[in-house]
mmCIF file of C-alpha atoms and ligand atoms in Angstrom:
data_model
loop_
_atom_site.group_PDB
_atom_site.id
_atom_site.type_symbol
_atom_site.label_atom_id
_atom_site.label_comp_id
_atom_site.label_asym_id
_atom_site.label_seq_id
_atom_site.Cartn_x
_atom_site.Cartn_y
_atom_site.Cartn_z
ATOM 1 C CA MET A 1 5.927 21.233 -15.072
ATOM 2 C CA ARG A 2 8.801 19.497 -13.283
ATOM 3 C CA ILE A 3 8.163 16.759 -11.008
ATOM 4 C CA LEU A 4 10.511 15.253 -8.983
ATOM 5 C CA VAL A 5 10.056 11.393 -7.520
ATOM 6 C CA LEU A 6 12.225 10.737 -4.675
ATOM 7 C CA GLY A 7 12.243 6.794 -5.599
ATOM 8 C CA GLY A 8 10.300 5.598 -8.521
ATOM 9 C CA THR A 9 12.434 2.328 -8.894
ATOM 10 C CA ARG A 10 9.730 0.015 -7.743
ATOM 11 C CA PHE A 11 5.575 -0.502 -7.435
ATOM 12 C CA LEU A 12 3.972 2.957 -6.320
ATOM 13 C CA GLY A 13 6.903 5.565 -7.279
ATOM 14 C CA ARG A 14 7.444 3.890 -10.088
ATOM 15 C CA ALA A 15 3.522 4.108 -10.974
ATOM 16 C CA VAL A 16 3.781 7.759 -10.408
ATOM 17 C CA ALA A 17 6.666 8.480 -12.322
ATOM 18 C CA ARG A 18 5.398 6.652 -15.421
ATOM 19 C CA LEU A 19 2.167 8.025 -15.188
ATOM 20 C CA ALA A 20 3.827 11.734 -14.951
ATOM 21 C CA HIS A 21 5.931 10.936 -18.018
ATOM 22 C CA ASP A 22 3.077 9.609 -20.122
ATOM 23 C CA ARG A 23 0.978 12.751 -19.319
ATOM 24 C CA GLY A 24 3.924 15.030 -20.506
ATOM 25 C CA TYR A 25 5.057 16.288 -17.133
ATOM 26 C CA ASP A 26 9.312 16.945 -17.209
ATOM 27 C CA VAL A 27 10.131 13.692 -14.476
ATOM 28 C CA THR A 28 13.062 13.302 -12.604
ATOM 29 C CA CYS A 29 13.436 10.098 -10.727
ATOM 30 C CA ALA A 30 16.150 9.925 -7.702
ATOM 31 C CA ALA A 31 16.969 6.775 -6.127
ATOM 32 C CA ARG A 32 19.912 4.156 -6.045
ATOM 33 C CA SER A 33 18.315 1.649 -8.488
ATOM 34 C CA VAL A 34 18.856 -1.017 -5.728
ATOM 35 C CA SER A 35 14.971 -2.080 -5.428
ATOM 36 C CA GLY A 36 14.557 -2.132 -9.172
ATOM 37 C CA ALA A 37 14.770 0.040 -12.191
ATOM 38 C CA PRO A 38 12.903 3.429 -13.058
ATOM 39 C CA PRO A 39 10.381 3.222 -15.703
ATOM 40 C CA ALA A 40 11.407 4.170 -19.068
ATOM 41 C CA GLY A 41 11.094 7.961 -20.022
ATOM 42 C CA PRO A 42 11.972 10.058 -17.089
ATOM 43 C CA ARG A 43 15.418 11.173 -16.086
ATOM 44 C CA PHE A 44 17.002 9.226 -13.678
ATOM 45 C CA VAL A 45 19.492 10.656 -11.293
ATOM 46 C CA PRO A 46 21.479 7.918 -9.068
ATOM 47 C CA VAL A 47 21.504 9.208 -5.300
ATOM 48 C CA ASP A 48 22.241 7.612 -2.213
ATOM 49 C CA ARG A 49 19.758 9.308 0.787
ATOM 50 C CA ASP A 50 22.040 7.607 3.558
ATOM 51 C CA ASP A 51 24.610 10.529 2.717
ATOM 52 C CA PRO A 52 23.124 13.533 4.030
ATOM 53 C CA ASP A 53 24.356 15.647 0.686
ATOM 54 C CA GLY A 54 23.274 12.672 -1.472
ATOM 55 C CA LEU A 55 20.800 14.784 -3.115
ATOM 56 C CA ALA A 56 23.348 17.278 -4.226
ATOM 57 C CA ALA A 57 23.347 15.303 -7.280
ATOM 58 C CA LEU A 58 20.285 16.774 -8.421
ATOM 59 C CA ASP A 59 20.598 19.757 -10.448
ATOM 60 C CA GLY A 60 19.944 23.028 -8.283
ATOM 61 C CA GLY A 61 16.844 24.351 -10.133
ATOM 62 C CA TRP A 62 13.310 24.233 -9.346
ATOM 63 C CA PHE A 63 10.561 21.311 -9.150
ATOM 64 C CA ASP A 64 7.116 22.306 -9.261
ATOM 65 C CA ALA A 65 6.710 19.384 -7.131
ATOM 66 C CA VAL A 66 8.194 16.430 -5.117
ATOM 67 C CA VAL A 67 6.632 12.780 -4.479
ATOM 68 C CA ASP A 68 8.534 11.155 -1.836
ATOM 69 C CA VAL A 69 7.936 7.511 -0.569
ATOM 70 C CA THR A 70 10.274 7.214 2.297
ATOM 71 C CA ARG A 71 9.863 5.218 5.248
ATOM 72 C CA ARG A 72 13.308 6.611 6.713
ATOM 73 C CA VAL A 73 13.098 9.600 8.974
ATOM 74 C CA ASP A 74 16.633 10.639 8.447
ATOM 75 C CA HIS A 75 16.322 10.577 4.492
ATOM 76 C CA ALA A 76 13.070 13.033 4.608
ATOM 77 C CA ARG A 77 15.040 15.472 6.533
ATOM 78 C CA TYR A 78 18.052 15.106 4.409
ATOM 79 C CA ALA A 79 15.435 15.785 1.444
ATOM 80 C CA LEU A 80 13.595 18.707 3.149
ATOM 81 C CA ASP A 81 17.049 20.360 4.202
ATOM 82 C CA THR A 82 18.054 20.223 0.394
ATOM 83 C CA LEU A 83 14.765 20.752 -1.425
ATOM 84 C CA ALA A 84 12.098 22.598 0.499
ATOM 85 C CA ASP A 85 13.107 25.984 -0.749
ATOM 86 C CA ARG A 86 13.077 24.942 -4.658
ATOM 87 C CA VAL A 87 10.124 22.929 -4.514
ATOM 88 C CA GLY A 88 6.235 24.181 -5.122
ATOM 89 C CA HIS A 89 4.458 21.343 -3.573
ATOM 90 C CA TRP A 90 5.487 18.367 -1.535
ATOM 91 C CA VAL A 91 3.580 15.279 -1.838
ATOM 92 C CA PHE A 92 4.365 12.652 0.876
ATOM 93 C CA VAL A 93 3.142 8.999 1.101
ATOM 94 C CA SER A 94 2.609 7.911 4.412
ATOM 95 C CA SER A 95 0.494 5.064 5.576
ATOM 96 C CA VAL A 96 -2.863 4.168 7.460
ATOM 97 C CA SER A 97 -0.180 2.726 9.797
ATOM 98 C CA VAL A 98 0.240 6.121 11.742
ATOM 99 C CA TYR A 99 -2.944 5.469 13.601
ATOM 100 C CA ALA A 100 -2.554 4.121 17.172
ATOM 101 C CA ASP A 101 -6.101 2.853 17.214
ATOM 102 C CA HIS A 102 -7.737 0.367 14.757
ATOM 103 C CA SER A 103 -10.531 -0.805 16.587
ATOM 104 C CA VAL A 104 -13.451 1.294 15.379
ATOM 105 C CA PRO A 105 -14.669 0.910 11.768
ATOM 106 C CA GLY A 106 -15.513 4.072 9.751
ATOM 107 C CA ARG A 107 -13.126 6.512 11.463
ATOM 108 C CA SER A 108 -11.400 9.473 9.519
ATOM 109 C CA VAL A 109 -8.440 11.217 9.246
ATOM 110 C CA ALA A 110 -9.796 13.820 11.729
ATOM 111 C CA ASP A 111 -10.922 11.796 14.553
ATOM 112 C CA THR A 112 -8.186 8.844 14.819
ATOM 113 C CA PRO A 113 -5.315 9.133 17.126
ATOM 114 C CA LEU A 114 -1.843 8.598 15.781
ATOM 115 C CA LEU A 115 0.839 6.782 17.196
ATOM 116 C CA PRO A 116 3.805 8.643 18.804
ATOM 117 C CA PRO A 117 6.896 9.908 16.672
ATOM 118 C CA ALA A 118 9.769 7.618 16.386
ATOM 119 C CA PRO A 119 11.859 7.296 19.473
ATOM 120 C CA ASP A 120 15.111 9.055 19.444
ATOM 121 C CA GLY A 121 17.973 7.519 17.929
ATOM 122 C CA VAL A 122 15.240 5.524 15.523
ATOM 123 C CA ASP A 123 15.603 6.649 11.802
ATOM 124 C CA GLY A 124 13.780 3.966 10.069
ATOM 125 C CA PRO A 125 11.621 0.723 10.551
ATOM 126 C CA GLY A 126 13.316 -2.454 11.661
ATOM 127 C CA PRO A 127 13.279 -5.548 9.578
ATOM 128 C CA ASP A 128 9.979 -6.542 11.184
ATOM 129 C CA PHE A 129 8.563 -3.325 10.561
ATOM 130 C CA ARG A 130 8.814 -2.521 14.037
ATOM 131 C CA PHE A 131 8.613 1.716 14.298
ATOM 132 C CA TYR A 132 7.200 1.860 10.829
ATOM 133 C CA GLY A 133 4.102 3.752 11.714
ATOM 134 C CA GLU A 134 5.935 5.916 14.257
ATOM 135 C CA CYS A 135 8.707 6.551 11.345
ATOM 136 C CA LYS A 136 5.851 7.840 9.235
ATOM 137 C CA VAL A 137 4.177 10.013 12.061
ATOM 138 C CA SER A 138 7.785 11.560 12.442
ATOM 139 C CA ILE A 139 8.221 12.167 8.573
ATOM 140 C CA GLU A 140 4.798 13.968 8.373
ATOM 141 C CA ARG A 141 5.581 16.239 11.279
ATOM 142 C CA ALA A 142 8.863 17.158 9.467
ATOM 143 C CA VAL A 143 7.063 17.819 6.077
ATOM 144 C CA LEU A 144 4.415 19.869 7.597
ATOM 145 C CA ASP A 145 6.935 21.948 9.821
ATOM 146 C CA ARG A 146 9.185 22.710 7.000
ATOM 147 C CA VAL A 147 6.909 23.379 4.145
ATOM 148 C CA GLY A 148 3.537 24.189 5.948
ATOM 149 C CA PRO A 149 0.204 22.655 5.473
ATOM 150 C CA ASP A 150 -0.773 24.576 2.287
ATOM 151 C CA ARG A 151 2.287 23.162 0.239
ATOM 152 C CA ALA A 152 1.907 19.945 1.593
ATOM 153 C CA PHE A 153 -0.196 16.605 0.447
ATOM 154 C CA VAL A 154 0.066 14.017 3.147
ATOM 155 C CA CYS A 155 -1.453 10.578 1.406
ATOM 156 C CA ARG A 156 -1.894 7.932 4.485
ATOM 157 C CA ALA A 157 -1.782 5.029 1.777
ATOM 158 C CA GLY A 158 -3.741 1.852 2.808
ATOM 159 C CA LEU A 159 -3.247 -1.390 1.282
ATOM 160 C CA ILE A 160 -2.139 -1.092 -2.342
ATOM 161 C CA VAL A 161 -2.802 -3.386 -4.947
ATOM 162 C CA GLY A 162 -2.111 -4.194 -8.833
ATOM 163 C CA PRO A 163 0.700 -4.854 -10.976
ATOM 164 C CA GLU A 164 4.356 -4.961 -9.655
ATOM 165 C CA ASP A 165 2.820 -5.834 -5.892
ATOM 166 C CA THR A 166 5.483 -8.277 -4.927
ATOM 167 C CA SER A 167 3.471 -9.101 -1.757
ATOM 168 C CA ASP A 168 1.782 -12.288 -1.181
ATOM 169 C CA ARG A 169 -1.083 -10.242 -0.035
ATOM 170 C CA PHE A 170 -3.756 -9.188 -3.042
ATOM 171 C CA PRO A 171 -1.629 -11.841 -5.509
ATOM 172 C CA TYR A 172 -2.776 -14.696 -3.581
ATOM 173 C CA TRP A 173 -6.231 -14.086 -4.432
ATOM 174 C CA VAL A 174 -5.461 -13.372 -7.834
ATOM 175 C CA ARG A 175 -3.615 -16.750 -8.079
ATOM 176 C CA ARG A 176 -6.095 -18.530 -5.987
ATOM 177 C CA LEU A 177 -9.229 -17.827 -7.843
ATOM 178 C CA ALA A 178 -7.640 -18.060 -11.102
ATOM 179 C CA ASP A 179 -7.148 -21.731 -10.297
ATOM 180 C CA GLY A 180 -10.686 -22.284 -9.488
ATOM 181 C CA GLY A 181 -12.410 -24.999 -7.761
ATOM 182 C CA GLU A 182 -13.605 -25.132 -4.045
ATOM 183 C CA VAL A 183 -11.898 -22.014 -2.118
ATOM 184 C CA LEU A 184 -11.325 -21.526 1.172
ATOM 185 C CA ALA A 185 -12.887 -18.028 2.436
ATOM 186 C CA PRO A 186 -12.001 -16.785 5.712
ATOM 187 C CA GLY A 187 -14.443 -15.505 8.526
ATOM 188 C CA ARG A 188 -17.507 -13.620 7.489
ATOM 189 C CA PRO A 189 -18.719 -12.859 4.306
ATOM 190 C CA ASP A 190 -19.438 -9.227 5.264
ATOM 191 C CA GLU A 191 -15.865 -8.584 6.746
ATOM 192 C CA PRO A 192 -14.962 -5.440 5.409
ATOM 193 C CA VAL A 193 -11.514 -5.043 3.167
ATOM 194 C CA GLN A 194 -10.279 -1.926 2.109
ATOM 195 C CA TRP A 195 -7.470 -1.294 -0.747
ATOM 196 C CA VAL A 196 -6.134 1.163 -3.397
ATOM 197 C CA ASP A 197 -5.367 0.344 -6.927
ATOM 198 C CA VAL A 198 -1.623 1.293 -7.640
ATOM 199 C CA GLU A 199 -2.751 3.003 -10.522
ATOM 200 C CA ASP A 200 -5.460 5.085 -9.044
ATOM 201 C CA LEU A 201 -3.327 5.939 -6.218
ATOM 202 C CA ALA A 202 -0.647 7.072 -8.477
ATOM 203 C CA ALA A 203 -3.169 9.306 -10.465
ATOM 204 C CA TRP A 204 -4.178 10.907 -7.392
ATOM 205 C CA LEU A 205 -0.715 11.555 -5.931
ATOM 206 C CA LEU A 206 -0.194 13.376 -9.489
ATOM 207 C CA HIS A 207 -3.698 15.102 -9.326
ATOM 208 C CA GLY A 208 -2.468 16.390 -5.727
ATOM 209 C CA ALA A 209 0.783 17.243 -6.981
ATOM 210 C CA THR A 210 -0.181 19.274 -10.185
ATOM 211 C CA THR A 211 -3.196 20.935 -8.235
ATOM 212 C CA ARG A 212 -1.436 22.069 -5.143
ATOM 213 C CA LEU A 213 -3.619 19.850 -2.970
ATOM 214 C CA GLY A 214 -2.794 20.471 0.527
ATOM 215 C CA GLY A 215 -3.962 18.645 3.513
ATOM 216 C CA THR A 216 -3.880 15.050 5.281
ATOM 217 C CA PHE A 217 -6.052 12.212 3.518
ATOM 218 C CA ASP A 218 -6.397 8.710 3.978
ATOM 219 C CA GLY A 219 -5.365 6.891 0.777
ATOM 220 C CA THR A 220 -7.428 4.100 0.101
ATOM 221 C CA GLY A 221 -10.893 3.244 -1.649
ATOM 222 C CA PRO A 222 -14.324 2.706 -0.101
ATOM 223 C CA ALA A 223 -14.655 -0.718 2.229
ATOM 224 C CA ARG A 224 -16.179 -3.531 0.712
ATOM 225 C CA GLY A 225 -17.487 -6.744 2.160
ATOM 226 C CA MET A 226 -15.107 -9.832 1.621
ATOM 227 C CA ALA A 227 -17.526 -11.927 -0.458
ATOM 228 C CA GLU A 228 -18.006 -8.806 -2.744
ATOM 229 C CA VAL A 229 -14.069 -8.747 -3.226
ATOM 230 C CA LEU A 230 -13.397 -12.128 -3.604
ATOM 231 C CA ALA A 231 -16.154 -12.290 -6.085
ATOM 232 C CA GLY A 232 -14.939 -9.118 -8.235
ATOM 233 C CA ILE A 233 -11.283 -10.722 -8.148
ATOM 234 C CA ALA A 234 -12.961 -14.046 -9.684
ATOM 235 C CA ALA A 235 -14.815 -12.108 -12.228
ATOM 236 C CA GLY A 236 -11.690 -10.081 -13.228
ATOM 237 C CA VAL A 237 -9.390 -13.319 -13.603
ATOM 238 C CA GLY A 238 -12.041 -14.897 -15.710
ATOM 239 C CA ARG A 239 -13.465 -17.297 -12.999
ATOM 240 C CA PRO A 240 -16.809 -15.791 -12.265
ATOM 241 C CA ASP A 241 -19.284 -17.493 -9.473
ATOM 242 C CA PRO A 242 -16.286 -18.825 -7.382
ATOM 243 C CA ARG A 243 -17.055 -21.999 -5.406
ATOM 244 C CA LEU A 244 -16.340 -20.097 -1.968
ATOM 245 C CA THR A 245 -16.815 -22.197 1.267
ATOM 246 C CA TRP A 246 -16.818 -19.649 4.236
ATOM 247 C CA VAL A 247 -14.823 -21.094 7.239
ATOM 248 C CA ASP A 248 -15.474 -19.664 10.683
ATOM 249 C CA GLY A 249 -12.293 -17.262 11.955
ATOM 250 C CA GLY A 250 -12.301 -19.267 15.236
ATOM 251 C CA PHE A 251 -12.146 -22.684 13.157
ATOM 252 C CA LEU A 252 -9.139 -21.466 11.311
ATOM 253 C CA ARG A 253 -7.397 -19.863 14.318
ATOM 254 C CA ALA A 254 -7.561 -23.058 16.168
ATOM 255 C CA ARG A 255 -5.590 -24.805 13.012
ATOM 256 C CA ASP A 256 -3.001 -22.089 12.930
ATOM 257 C CA VAL A 257 -4.260 -20.513 9.581
ATOM 258 C CA ARG A 258 -3.044 -16.900 10.172
ATOM 259 C CA PRO A 259 -4.606 -13.572 9.026
ATOM 260 C CA TRP A 260 -3.013 -10.716 6.732
ATOM 261 C CA SER A 261 0.028 -12.207 4.830
ATOM 262 C CA GLY A 262 2.849 -14.574 5.306
ATOM 263 C CA ASP A 263 2.899 -18.372 5.542
ATOM 264 C CA ARG A 264 -0.254 -20.056 6.381
ATOM 265 C CA SER A 265 -2.228 -16.884 5.880
ATOM 266 C CA LEU A 266 -5.389 -16.018 4.336
ATOM 267 C CA PRO A 267 -4.191 -12.547 2.927
ATOM 268 C CA LEU A 268 -6.605 -9.527 3.525
ATOM 269 C CA TRP A 269 -8.457 -11.281 6.347
ATOM 270 C CA VAL A 270 -7.695 -9.460 9.540
ATOM 271 C CA GLY A 271 -8.562 -12.420 11.573
ATOM 272 C CA GLY A 272 -11.452 -11.444 13.688
ATOM 273 C CA ASP A 273 -9.394 -9.626 16.471
ATOM 274 C CA PRO A 274 -11.431 -6.729 17.726
ATOM 275 C CA ALA A 275 -8.477 -4.416 17.648
ATOM 276 C CA ASP A 276 -8.487 -4.597 14.211
ATOM 277 C CA ALA A 277 -12.237 -4.288 13.277
ATOM 278 C CA GLY A 278 -11.484 -0.974 11.697
ATOM 279 C CA PHE A 279 -7.916 -1.311 9.990
ATOM 280 C CA LEU A 280 -9.744 -1.992 6.724
ATOM 281 C CA ALA A 281 -13.060 0.171 7.124
ATOM 282 C CA ARG A 282 -11.893 3.567 7.355
ATOM 283 C CA ASP A 283 -14.040 6.499 6.195
ATOM 284 C CA VAL A 284 -12.473 7.667 2.879
ATOM 285 C CA THR A 285 -15.309 10.351 2.204
ATOM 286 C CA ASP A 286 -12.741 13.179 2.100
ATOM 287 C CA ALA A 287 -10.358 11.492 -0.387
ATOM 288 C CA LEU A 288 -12.956 10.566 -2.854
ATOM 289 C CA ALA A 289 -14.062 14.222 -2.263
ATOM 290 C CA ALA A 290 -10.608 15.099 -3.265
ATOM 291 C CA GLY A 291 -10.217 13.828 -6.549
ATOM 292 C CA LEU A 292 -9.305 9.851 -5.913
ATOM 293 C CA THR A 293 -10.978 7.659 -8.246
ATOM 294 C CA VAL A 294 -11.451 4.034 -7.734
ATOM 295 C CA ARG A 295 -11.503 1.163 -10.148
ATOM 296 C CA PRO A 296 -13.289 -2.317 -9.921
ATOM 297 C CA VAL A 297 -11.516 -4.687 -8.141
ATOM 298 C CA GLY A 298 -11.734 -7.123 -11.264
ATOM 299 C CA ALA A 299 -9.825 -4.365 -12.946
ATOM 300 C CA SER A 300 -7.075 -4.508 -10.380
ATOM 301 C CA ALA A 301 -7.125 -8.200 -10.261
ATOM 302 C CA ARG A 302 -7.104 -8.787 -14.257
ATOM 303 C CA ALA A 303 -3.885 -6.436 -14.402
ATOM 304 C CA THR A 304 -2.290 -8.047 -11.405
ATOM 305 C CA LEU A 305 -2.793 -11.622 -12.883
ATOM 306 C CA ASP A 306 -1.366 -10.255 -16.690
ATOM 307 C CA TRP A 307 1.732 -9.278 -14.513
ATOM 308 C CA MET A 308 1.983 -12.198 -12.580
ATOM 309 C CA THR A 309 1.786 -14.341 -15.453
ATOM 310 C CA SER A 310 4.630 -12.086 -17.521
ATOM 311 C CA THR A 311 7.026 -12.597 -14.292
ATOM 312 C CA PRO A 312 6.125 -15.532 -12.235
ATOM 313 C CA GLU A 313 9.160 -15.277 -10.107
ATOM 314 C CA ALA A 314 8.147 -11.506 -9.045
ATOM 315 C CA VAL A 315 5.753 -12.437 -6.226
ATOM 316 C CA ARG A 316 6.709 -13.352 -2.983
ATOM 317 C CA PRO A 317 5.710 -17.105 -1.905
ATOM 318 C CA GLY A 318 3.031 -16.984 0.867
ATOM 319 C CA GLY A 319 -0.520 -17.331 1.752
ATOM 320 C CA LEU A 320 -1.984 -20.972 2.548
ATOM 321 C CA GLY A 321 -0.690 -23.833 0.488
ATOM 322 C CA ARG A 322 -3.024 -25.685 -1.371
ATOM 323 C CA ALA A 323 -2.428 -28.786 0.609
ATOM 324 C CA VAL A 324 -3.259 -27.012 3.766
ATOM 325 C CA GLU A 325 -6.319 -25.077 2.449
ATOM 326 C CA ALA A 326 -7.527 -28.826 0.954
ATOM 327 C CA GLU A 327 -6.928 -30.051 4.847
ATOM 328 C CA VAL A 328 -8.593 -27.587 6.725
ATOM 329 C CA LEU A 329 -11.792 -27.658 4.044
ATOM 330 C CA ARG A 330 -11.892 -31.571 4.773
ATOM 331 C CA GLU A 331 -12.185 -31.061 8.361
ATOM 332 C CA TRP A 332 -14.447 -28.172 8.358
ATOM 333 C CA HIS A 333 -16.954 -30.414 6.029
ATOM 334 C CA ALA A 334 -16.157 -33.482 8.258
ATOM 335 C CA GLU A 335 -17.300 -31.312 11.342
ATOM 336 C CA ARG A 336 -20.104 -29.385 9.711
ATOM 337 C CA ASP A 337 -21.566 -32.370 7.416
ATOM 338 C CA GLY A 338 -20.914 -35.017 9.943
HETATM 339 N N1 NAP B 1 2.319 -1.448 -0.138
HETATM 340 C C1 NAP B 1 1.436 -1.382 0.317
HETATM 341 O O1 NAP B 1 0.332 -1.907 0.418
HETATM 342 C C2 NAP B 1 1.598 0.039 1.248
HETATM 343 C C3 NAP B 1 0.627 -0.018 2.153
HETATM 344 C C4 NAP B 1 0.601 1.449 3.064
HETATM 345 C C5 NAP B 1 1.751 2.602 2.479
HETATM 346 N N2 NAP B 1 2.385 2.299 1.983
HETATM 347 C C6 NAP B 1 3.577 3.363 1.362
HETATM 348 O O2 NAP B 1 3.403 3.277 0.130
HETATM 349 C C7 NAP B 1 4.833 3.577 -0.365
HETATM 350 C C8 NAP B 1 5.101 2.635 -1.434
HETATM 351 O O3 NAP B 1 6.163 3.156 -2.085
HETATM 352 P P1 NAP B 1 7.022 2.220 -3.502
HETATM 353 O O4 NAP B 1 6.076 1.130 -3.893
HETATM 354 O O5 NAP B 1 7.827 3.090 -4.222
HETATM 355 O O6 NAP B 1 8.161 1.269 -2.552
HETATM 356 P P2 NAP B 1 9.127 1.748 -1.397
HETATM 357 O O7 NAP B 1 9.711 0.535 -1.114
HETATM 358 O O8 NAP B 1 8.532 2.522 -0.222
HETATM 359 O O9 NAP B 1 10.249 2.688 -2.168
HETATM 360 C C9 NAP B 1 11.192 3.015 -1.549
HETATM 361 C C10 NAP B 1 12.060 3.974 -2.684
HETATM 362 O O10 NAP B 1 12.922 4.339 -1.847
HETATM 363 C C11 NAP B 1 14.358 4.239 -2.767
HETATM 364 N N3 NAP B 1 15.444 4.242 -1.659
HETATM 365 C C12 NAP B 1 15.465 3.420 -0.578
HETATM 366 N N4 NAP B 1 16.673 3.468 0.059
HETATM 367 C C13 NAP B 1 17.518 4.458 -0.698
HETATM 368 C C14 NAP B 1 18.656 5.326 -0.632
HETATM 369 N N5 NAP B 1 19.260 5.073 0.511
HETATM 370 N N6 NAP B 1 18.780 6.161 -1.234
HETATM 371 C C15 NAP B 1 18.162 6.519 -2.450
HETATM 372 N N7 NAP B 1 16.812 5.888 -2.632
HETATM 373 C C16 NAP B 1 16.452 4.939 -1.657
HETATM 374 C C17 NAP B 1 14.180 2.776 -3.467
HETATM 375 O O11 NAP B 1 14.811 2.784 -4.521
HETATM 376 P P3 NAP B 1 16.140 2.037 -4.636
HETATM 377 O O12 NAP B 1 16.292 0.972 -3.355
HETATM 378 O O13 NAP B 1 16.475 1.608 -5.940
HETATM 379 O O14 NAP B 1 17.227 2.977 -4.017
HETATM 380 C C18 NAP B 1 12.618 3.086 -3.620
HETATM 381 O O15 NAP B 1 12.503 3.519 -5.036
HETATM 382 C C19 NAP B 1 5.793 3.728 0.746
HETATM 383 O O16 NAP B 1 5.842 5.052 1.255
HETATM 384 C C20 NAP B 1 5.198 2.783 1.737
HETATM 385 O O17 NAP B 1 5.533 3.055 3.023
HETATM 386 C C21 NAP B 1 2.532 0.910 0.769
#
């Protein structure tokens, strides 16, 4: 079976290509090699998808499946123009960011309104991720229009975690809980968190590619409470029973502690905004029924820690600095304990 990965030089695309190669498939990765390098094993074809004919560098043969991770509408269109008639199954990695409304927990693919497609003249997200969701909507439509729903697996990924995640999100908690001591935990212990391990997602994408799974699914695991998640990460990194101090969201916001990611943030926390109450609480019954399997969060944490230890410079700095965390905890205890 021949599988083409459009991408494959970083994180998810690399994981798909590595797994497909390990399972004995004939794998080709096509990218520039700017973001990183493809895994050892698959054939690598250098291509530049900014060029409408860039994929002509691929041989003219048949691929049983393609996996495309692009965020760019023009790149997706060029790929469909070049390849749609010589690919058996099309797997597109989209995002839960396609949804227009994140306020309601427990929603599914079928009952969540979508953003509009990208406006005319917008081919890709801006540096601030502006129009990211809209571009994914446009690409989903282009794929479904060109290859049809039976030959397309559209996977709307949620937060992806695991080795080679260079963001400051999941790695923040891995590092923080591995360090031990009193840990500032945001908001309520039962606030939902939802994620998917990169290897589990890669396995499911490959399963979809090789079994010709058709349809649109959310690609994320079941939501769990923040307390369960932090305890699982702590156990995974060898620090069971972490000393968590739960600090009220309003108290954090008043001290400019921010949600989700970036400087002064407590990653994975959506910040208590009712508009985001369902962002990490989607109903993923369909995905699990269609073959997505999920490993315990501790296993993801362990693997992430091992990778971070071997490549300490790879993860973007971010999250709450230790001095700020200590100061906020001191103020919280002073207010609470008098
Ligand atoms: N990370 C998350 O938590 C998260 C959450 C939801 C959804 N997603 C989605 O999940 C997917 C993640 O994919 P990923 O981890 O493989 O990372 P990615 O950053 O989406 O990878 C983009 C790939 O496209 C290639 N590329 C970019 N410009 C190119 C060009 N001009 N010509 C040829 N190739 C080009 C890159 O390779 P070169 O630069 O080497 O060419 C790279 O391999 C994306 O679709 C993302 O939107 C991610």
